[in-house]
Short mmCIF file of C-alpha atoms and ligand atoms in Angstrom, two decimals:
data_model
loop_
_atom_site.label_atom_id
_atom_site.label_comp_id
_atom_site.label_asym_id
_atom_site.label_seq_id
_atom_site.Cartn_x
_atom_site.Cartn_y
_atom_site.Cartn_z
CA UNK A 1 112.08 100.42 85.43
CA UNK A 2 111.83 99.96 81.64
CA UNK A 3 108.21 100.02 80.47
CA UNK A 4 106.94 96.91 78.71
CA UNK A 5 106.25 97.52 74.97
CA UNK A 6 102.62 96.55 74.32
CA UNK A 7 99.97 96.54 71.58
CA UNK A 8 96.30 96.36 72.61
CA UNK A 9 93.93 94.81 70.05
CA UNK A 10 90.37 95.63 71.05
CA UNK A 11 86.70 96.12 70.13
CA UNK A 12 85.51 98.87 72.56
CA UNK A 13 83.05 97.88 74.14
CA UNK A 14 82.60 99.17 77.64
CA UNK A 15 84.71 96.45 79.26
CA UNK A 16 87.43 97.19 76.69
CA UNK A 17 87.25 100.79 77.95
CA UNK A 18 87.76 99.56 81.53
CA UNK A 19 90.65 97.38 80.33
CA UNK A 20 92.40 100.25 78.53
CA UNK A 21 91.96 102.35 81.67
CA UNK A 22 93.73 99.69 83.73
CA UNK A 23 96.60 99.07 81.29
CA UNK A 24 97.38 102.79 80.99
CA UNK A 25 96.70 103.42 84.67
CA UNK A 26 99.10 100.67 85.77
CA UNK A 27 101.99 102.77 84.48
CA UNK A 28 103.83 99.58 83.51
CA UNK A 29 103.49 99.79 79.73
CA UNK A 30 104.96 101.61 76.76
CA UNK A 31 101.76 101.32 74.73
CA UNK A 32 103.09 101.22 71.17
CA UNK A 33 99.66 101.27 69.59
CA UNK A 34 96.02 100.32 69.74
CA UNK A 35 94.49 98.24 66.93
CA UNK A 36 90.71 98.21 66.58
CA UNK A 37 88.77 95.21 65.31
CA UNK A 38 85.09 94.48 64.54
CA UNK A 39 83.38 92.92 67.53
CA UNK A 40 80.95 94.24 70.10
CA UNK A 41 79.73 96.71 67.49
CA UNK A 42 80.82 97.39 63.88
CA UNK A 43 84.40 98.56 63.23
CA UNK A 44 83.26 102.13 62.55
CA UNK A 45 82.24 102.39 66.22
CA UNK A 46 84.94 100.21 67.81
CA UNK A 47 87.68 102.17 66.01
CA UNK A 48 86.19 105.58 66.88
CA UNK A 49 85.77 104.48 70.51
CA UNK A 50 89.38 103.28 70.59
CA UNK A 51 90.55 106.65 69.28
CA UNK A 52 88.41 108.53 71.83
CA UNK A 53 89.64 106.36 74.72
CA UNK A 54 93.28 106.80 73.70
CA UNK A 55 92.77 110.57 74.02
CA UNK A 56 90.71 110.40 77.21
CA UNK A 57 93.33 108.24 78.94
CA UNK A 58 96.15 110.36 77.43
CA UNK A 59 97.77 107.36 75.76
CA UNK A 60 100.28 108.92 73.41
CA UNK A 61 100.12 106.19 70.75
CA UNK A 62 98.78 105.54 67.22
CA UNK A 63 95.35 103.96 66.73
CA UNK A 64 94.92 101.69 63.69
CA UNK A 65 91.79 100.41 62.05
CA UNK A 66 91.73 96.64 61.53
CA UNK A 67 89.36 94.05 60.16
CA UNK A 68 85.73 94.98 59.53
CA UNK A 69 84.54 91.39 59.32
CA UNK A 70 85.41 87.89 60.48
CA UNK A 71 87.01 85.46 58.03
CA UNK A 72 83.76 83.58 57.42
CA UNK A 73 81.41 83.97 60.40
CA UNK A 74 78.66 86.60 60.22
CA UNK A 75 76.86 86.91 63.56
CA UNK A 76 74.79 89.65 65.21
CA UNK A 77 76.71 92.12 67.36
CA UNK A 78 76.36 92.91 71.08
CA UNK A 79 74.54 96.25 71.15
CA UNK A 80 72.32 94.70 73.83
CA UNK A 81 75.32 94.79 76.19
CA UNK A 82 77.36 97.75 74.93
CA UNK A 83 74.70 100.07 73.49
CA UNK A 84 74.43 101.07 69.83
CA UNK A 85 77.64 103.11 69.80
CA UNK A 86 79.58 100.48 71.76
CA UNK A 87 80.16 102.77 74.73
CA UNK A 88 76.68 102.38 76.24
CA UNK A 89 75.53 105.60 74.64
CA UNK A 90 78.26 107.68 76.28
CA UNK A 91 78.44 110.76 74.08
CA UNK A 92 81.74 112.33 73.23
CA UNK A 93 83.40 114.64 70.75
CA UNK A 94 86.66 113.45 69.20
CA UNK A 95 89.39 116.07 69.79
CA UNK A 96 90.46 118.04 66.69
CA UNK A 97 93.82 116.28 66.56
CA UNK A 98 92.34 112.79 66.76
CA UNK A 99 93.32 110.93 63.60
CA UNK A 100 93.67 107.23 62.77
CA UNK A 101 97.18 106.09 61.87
CA UNK A 102 97.80 105.25 58.22
CA UNK A 103 98.02 101.56 57.33
CA UNK A 104 96.44 98.32 58.45
CA UNK A 105 96.41 97.03 62.02
CA UNK A 106 97.97 93.69 61.03
CA UNK A 107 100.92 95.31 59.26
CA UNK A 108 101.51 97.58 62.27
CA UNK A 109 101.54 94.55 64.59
CA UNK A 110 104.25 92.90 62.46
CA UNK A 111 106.34 96.07 62.02
CA UNK A 112 106.24 96.78 65.76
CA UNK A 113 107.16 93.17 66.59
CA UNK A 114 110.23 93.47 64.37
CA UNK A 115 111.10 96.87 65.88
CA UNK A 116 110.81 95.56 69.46
CA UNK A 117 113.03 92.63 68.55
CA UNK A 118 111.29 89.97 70.62
CA UNK A 119 110.19 92.21 73.54
CA UNK A 120 106.68 93.04 72.26
CA UNK A 121 103.65 91.94 74.30
CA UNK A 122 100.13 91.79 72.86
CA UNK A 123 96.83 92.03 74.75
CA UNK A 124 93.91 90.95 72.51
CA UNK A 125 90.45 91.53 73.93
CA UNK A 126 88.21 91.25 70.90
CA UNK A 127 87.72 88.79 68.03
CA UNK A 128 91.16 87.61 66.85
CA UNK A 129 90.78 88.58 63.18
CA UNK A 130 93.58 91.21 63.17
CA UNK A 131 96.04 88.90 64.89
CA UNK A 132 95.15 85.99 62.58
CA UNK A 133 95.72 88.12 59.47
CA UNK A 134 99.05 89.31 60.92
CA UNK A 135 100.12 85.70 61.52
CA UNK A 136 99.02 84.57 58.04
CA UNK A 137 100.91 87.41 56.36
CA UNK A 138 103.94 87.06 58.64
CA UNK A 139 104.30 83.48 59.93
CA UNK A 140 107.43 84.54 61.85
CA UNK A 141 105.35 86.84 64.09
CA UNK A 142 104.80 84.45 67.04
CA UNK A 143 108.56 84.07 67.57
CA UNK A 144 108.81 87.85 68.05
CA UNK A 145 105.97 88.10 70.60
CA UNK A 146 107.25 87.76 74.15
CA UNK A 147 103.80 87.48 75.71
CA UNK A 148 100.27 87.13 74.28
CA UNK A 149 97.30 87.48 76.61
CA UNK A 150 93.78 87.20 75.21
CA UNK A 151 90.35 87.58 76.75
CA UNK A 152 88.51 84.81 74.96
CA UNK A 153 87.32 81.26 75.05
CA UNK A 154 85.23 79.27 77.46
CA UNK A 155 86.39 76.30 79.50
CA UNK A 156 82.75 75.75 80.40
CA UNK A 157 79.55 77.20 79.01
CA UNK A 158 79.61 80.18 76.68
CA UNK A 159 78.04 83.63 76.82
CA UNK A 160 77.08 83.88 73.17
CA UNK A 161 76.78 80.26 71.96
CA UNK A 162 76.03 77.30 74.21
CA UNK A 163 79.76 76.61 74.48
CA UNK A 164 81.27 79.66 72.79
CA UNK A 165 82.48 82.90 74.30
CA UNK A 166 81.64 86.07 72.35
CA UNK A 167 85.10 87.03 70.98
CA UNK A 168 85.77 83.53 69.70
CA UNK A 169 82.23 82.95 68.42
CA UNK A 170 82.54 86.08 66.28
CA UNK A 171 85.56 84.63 64.46
CA UNK A 172 86.31 80.96 65.29
CA UNK A 173 88.57 80.55 62.22
CA UNK A 174 90.77 83.43 63.36
CA UNK A 175 90.96 81.90 66.83
CA UNK A 176 92.06 78.53 65.43
CA UNK A 177 94.77 80.21 63.32
CA UNK A 178 96.10 82.05 66.40
CA UNK A 179 95.88 78.98 68.65
CA UNK A 180 97.96 76.89 66.21
CA UNK A 181 100.42 79.65 65.21
CA UNK A 182 103.00 78.78 67.87
CA UNK A 183 102.93 81.77 70.22
CA UNK A 184 105.45 80.63 72.86
CA UNK A 185 103.88 82.40 75.83
CA UNK A 186 100.09 82.48 75.30
CA UNK A 187 97.56 83.00 78.11
CA UNK A 188 93.87 82.46 77.38
CA UNK A 189 91.82 84.33 80.00
CA UNK A 190 88.53 82.57 79.40
CA UNK A 191 85.01 83.20 80.64
CA UNK A 192 85.45 80.96 83.69
CA UNK A 193 88.46 83.00 84.81
CA UNK A 194 86.45 86.21 84.35
CA UNK A 195 83.65 84.82 86.49
CA UNK A 196 86.10 84.15 89.34
CA UNK A 197 86.51 87.85 90.07
CA UNK A 198 84.05 90.71 90.40
CA UNK A 199 83.51 93.90 92.36
CA UNK A 200 80.65 93.79 94.84
CA UNK A 201 77.93 96.44 94.64
CA UNK A 202 79.26 97.97 97.87
CA UNK A 203 82.81 98.03 96.51
CA UNK A 204 81.52 99.86 93.43
CA UNK A 205 79.94 102.66 95.46
CA UNK A 206 83.10 104.87 95.33
CA UNK A 207 83.15 104.33 91.55
CA UNK A 208 79.74 105.95 91.25
CA UNK A 209 81.05 109.12 92.84
CA UNK A 210 84.61 109.54 91.64
CA UNK A 211 85.90 113.14 91.78
CA UNK A 212 84.96 114.98 88.58
CA UNK A 213 88.68 115.62 88.04
CA UNK A 214 89.21 111.87 87.58
CA UNK A 215 89.28 111.27 83.81
CA UNK A 216 87.52 107.90 84.16
CA UNK A 217 84.73 109.30 86.37
CA UNK A 218 82.07 110.18 83.78
CA UNK A 219 82.35 106.96 81.75
CA UNK A 220 82.51 104.86 84.92
CA UNK A 221 79.34 106.42 86.35
CA UNK A 222 77.54 105.89 83.04
CA UNK A 223 78.77 102.26 82.91
CA UNK A 224 77.34 101.40 86.33
CA UNK A 225 74.07 103.22 85.70
CA UNK A 226 73.66 101.47 82.33
CA UNK A 227 74.42 98.12 83.94
CA UNK A 228 71.74 98.65 86.59
CA UNK A 229 69.17 99.54 83.95
CA UNK A 230 70.23 96.73 81.62
CA UNK A 231 70.16 93.87 84.11
CA UNK A 232 66.47 93.13 83.82
CA UNK A 233 66.72 93.10 80.01
CA UNK A 234 69.71 90.75 80.11
CA UNK A 235 67.87 88.42 82.47
CA UNK A 236 65.29 87.87 79.70
CA UNK A 237 68.08 87.18 77.16
CA UNK A 238 69.50 84.69 79.66
CA UNK A 239 73.00 86.16 79.76
CA UNK A 240 72.95 84.87 83.29
CA UNK A 241 76.14 86.07 84.85
CA UNK A 242 75.35 89.71 84.04
CA UNK A 243 72.25 89.67 86.21
CA UNK A 244 74.17 89.68 89.51
CA UNK A 245 73.99 92.78 91.74
CA UNK A 246 77.79 92.77 91.58
CA UNK A 247 79.97 94.16 88.77
CA UNK A 248 81.21 91.28 86.61
CA UNK A 249 83.45 92.20 83.72
CA UNK A 250 85.74 90.46 81.24
CA UNK A 251 88.47 92.46 79.55
CA UNK A 252 89.73 94.00 82.83
CA UNK A 253 90.46 90.45 84.05
CA UNK A 254 92.81 89.95 81.10
CA UNK A 255 94.37 93.33 81.93
CA UNK A 256 94.95 92.22 85.53
CA UNK A 257 96.57 88.96 84.36
CA UNK A 258 98.85 90.98 82.05
CA UNK A 259 99.70 93.54 84.77
CA UNK A 260 100.36 90.94 87.48
CA UNK A 261 100.51 87.32 86.25
CA UNK A 262 100.73 86.18 89.88
CA UNK A 263 97.06 87.07 90.29
CA UNK A 264 96.21 83.62 88.90
CA UNK A 265 97.22 79.98 89.01
CA UNK A 266 97.47 78.34 85.58
CA UNK A 267 97.36 75.01 83.82
CA UNK A 268 99.04 74.46 80.46
CA UNK A 269 96.85 72.62 77.97
CA UNK A 270 96.40 72.02 74.25
CA UNK A 271 93.39 73.92 72.94
CA UNK A 272 91.79 74.03 69.51
CA UNK A 273 88.76 75.95 68.29
CA UNK A 274 85.83 74.07 66.78
CA UNK A 275 85.09 75.70 63.42
CA UNK A 276 82.47 73.31 62.10
CA UNK A 277 80.28 72.00 64.92
CA UNK A 278 76.54 72.31 64.43
CA UNK A 279 76.01 73.35 68.06
CA UNK A 280 79.64 73.76 69.12
CA UNK A 281 81.15 76.12 66.54
CA UNK A 282 83.38 78.62 68.37
CA UNK A 283 83.97 76.31 71.32
CA UNK A 284 87.55 76.36 72.61
CA UNK A 285 88.05 72.63 73.08
CA UNK A 286 90.51 72.03 75.93
CA UNK A 287 92.51 68.78 76.02
CA UNK A 288 92.17 68.45 79.80
CA UNK A 289 93.44 64.84 79.83
CA UNK A 290 96.61 65.59 77.88
CA UNK A 291 96.07 63.40 74.80
CA UNK A 292 97.79 65.94 72.53
CA UNK A 293 101.58 65.71 72.20
CA UNK A 294 102.08 69.36 73.12
CA UNK A 295 100.42 72.30 74.92
CA UNK A 296 99.77 75.70 73.35
CA UNK A 297 98.12 77.89 76.00
CA UNK A 298 98.09 78.68 79.71
CA UNK A 299 94.64 78.89 81.26
CA UNK A 300 93.99 80.65 84.60
CA UNK A 301 92.15 78.16 86.83
CA UNK A 302 92.22 80.17 90.07
CA UNK A 303 92.10 83.96 90.50
CA UNK A 304 92.81 86.18 93.49
CA UNK A 305 89.77 88.49 93.76
CA UNK A 306 91.35 90.72 96.37
CA UNK A 307 94.36 91.27 94.12
CA UNK A 308 92.04 92.06 91.19
CA UNK A 309 90.19 94.62 93.30
CA UNK A 310 93.47 96.22 94.42
CA UNK A 311 94.79 96.50 90.85
CA UNK A 312 91.45 97.85 89.55
CA UNK A 313 91.14 100.61 92.15
CA UNK A 314 94.85 101.48 92.00
CA UNK A 315 94.49 102.04 88.25
CA UNK A 316 91.29 104.09 88.68
CA UNK A 317 93.03 106.27 91.29
CA UNK A 318 95.91 106.98 88.87
CA UNK A 319 93.46 109.18 86.93
CA UNK A 320 92.82 111.49 89.88
CA UNK A 321 93.95 114.99 89.04
CA UNK A 322 94.40 118.01 91.29
CA UNK A 323 91.37 120.31 91.32
CA UNK A 324 92.07 122.71 88.46
O1 LIG B 401 82.87 87.66 76.12
C1 LIG B 401 83.34 88.91 76.55
C2 LIG B 401 84.19 89.54 75.50
O2 LIG B 401 83.42 89.82 74.33
C3 LIG B 401 84.74 90.91 75.93
O3 LIG B 401 85.96 91.12 75.27
C4 LIG B 401 83.71 91.87 75.43
O4 LIG B 401 84.25 93.18 75.21
C5 LIG B 401 83.35 91.23 74.12
O5 LIG B 401 84.32 91.64 73.17
CA1 LIG B 402 86.31 93.22 74.09
#
C-alpha cells in the first residue's frame, strides 16, 4: 500500500515524542519532513529534540527549524510539564550525522505541498506559527493539503488560559490565520478529545519495563517516572487533568486520529480564535448553533479508548528489535 506523504510540525515536548513514535511506528506514512516550532520550550530545544527523535525512531527525513517566536504573543513556556530541555531531562547525544536541513520550515512545507501535488498531509502538534507563515507566504497552500490534523484548541476549559489550550494560547494570531485559510479537510483534536482517552496505570505497567532493545523503552520509562514525580507539583499549579493516576496525553491523540480517523465521531463547525479578549484570548470559539454560513473544521466529539490503546501499543511494539 502506498505510504501517505506527511509533514509533522511539532514542539517536542514529551507528548510530541510519543506522537512521533506512533506516527513512525504505524508504518503508514512517508514522513517527508519534520518542522520544529517554538512551544513547550524555546526553539533551540524543540528543534534539537526533533532532530534527536528523528534519529532515535530512524525516520529518514529532513528536520527544519521554524519560528522562534509567536506573531505577537509572548507567554511563559511549559518547562513545568516538559522539563527544562523539553524532554523531561532525558539526556542524549546527537549522532555525528545529525544536521538540520537548510532553509525555513514554512518554505519546506510549501515546496513539499507542490511536490506532492495535492496528496500531502500535515500533522501540527505545537503552536501554529510555522503553518501560518507558510499560508501567508503561499495563500495557495491549503488547496494542496489533502488532510490537516492539529492538536490544539479547547471546546471547554483550557489548560493554559481559562479557556485556551496551550498550543493556541502561545500563538492565537497564527491559529486564526490557519483557521480562516480554507484548509478543505481540517480536524481540530482539542483538549476535550484528548481527555476522552487515556491509558490506565495498570495498562502502563508493560511500558515501564519494555525490553531494552525497544528503541522507545528508555524515553518511555523516563516519561512515566517523571510524570509520577511531577503530579504533586502539577496539582498545586492546578493543571487538573494531569493529576490522575492514569496516563493522559495530548499529541498522541492527534496521531491516533490521523492514523485511524474512525477512532472518533466528529461534528463539523465554524471556529474562530479570539485574539483580543481580556480573559478569553486564545479561546477557540466554536459556533455550536450554526450561525456562521460555513464550517471550517471537524471536531472529534467521541473517541474510542480501546482503539486508542490498541494503536498506541501496536506502535510501541513496532520498535521491538531482536536481541543483538
Ligand atoms: O495542550 C497540549 C499541547 O501543548 C501539546 O501539543 C503539548 O505538547 C503542548 O505543545
Ligand atoms: Ca506539542
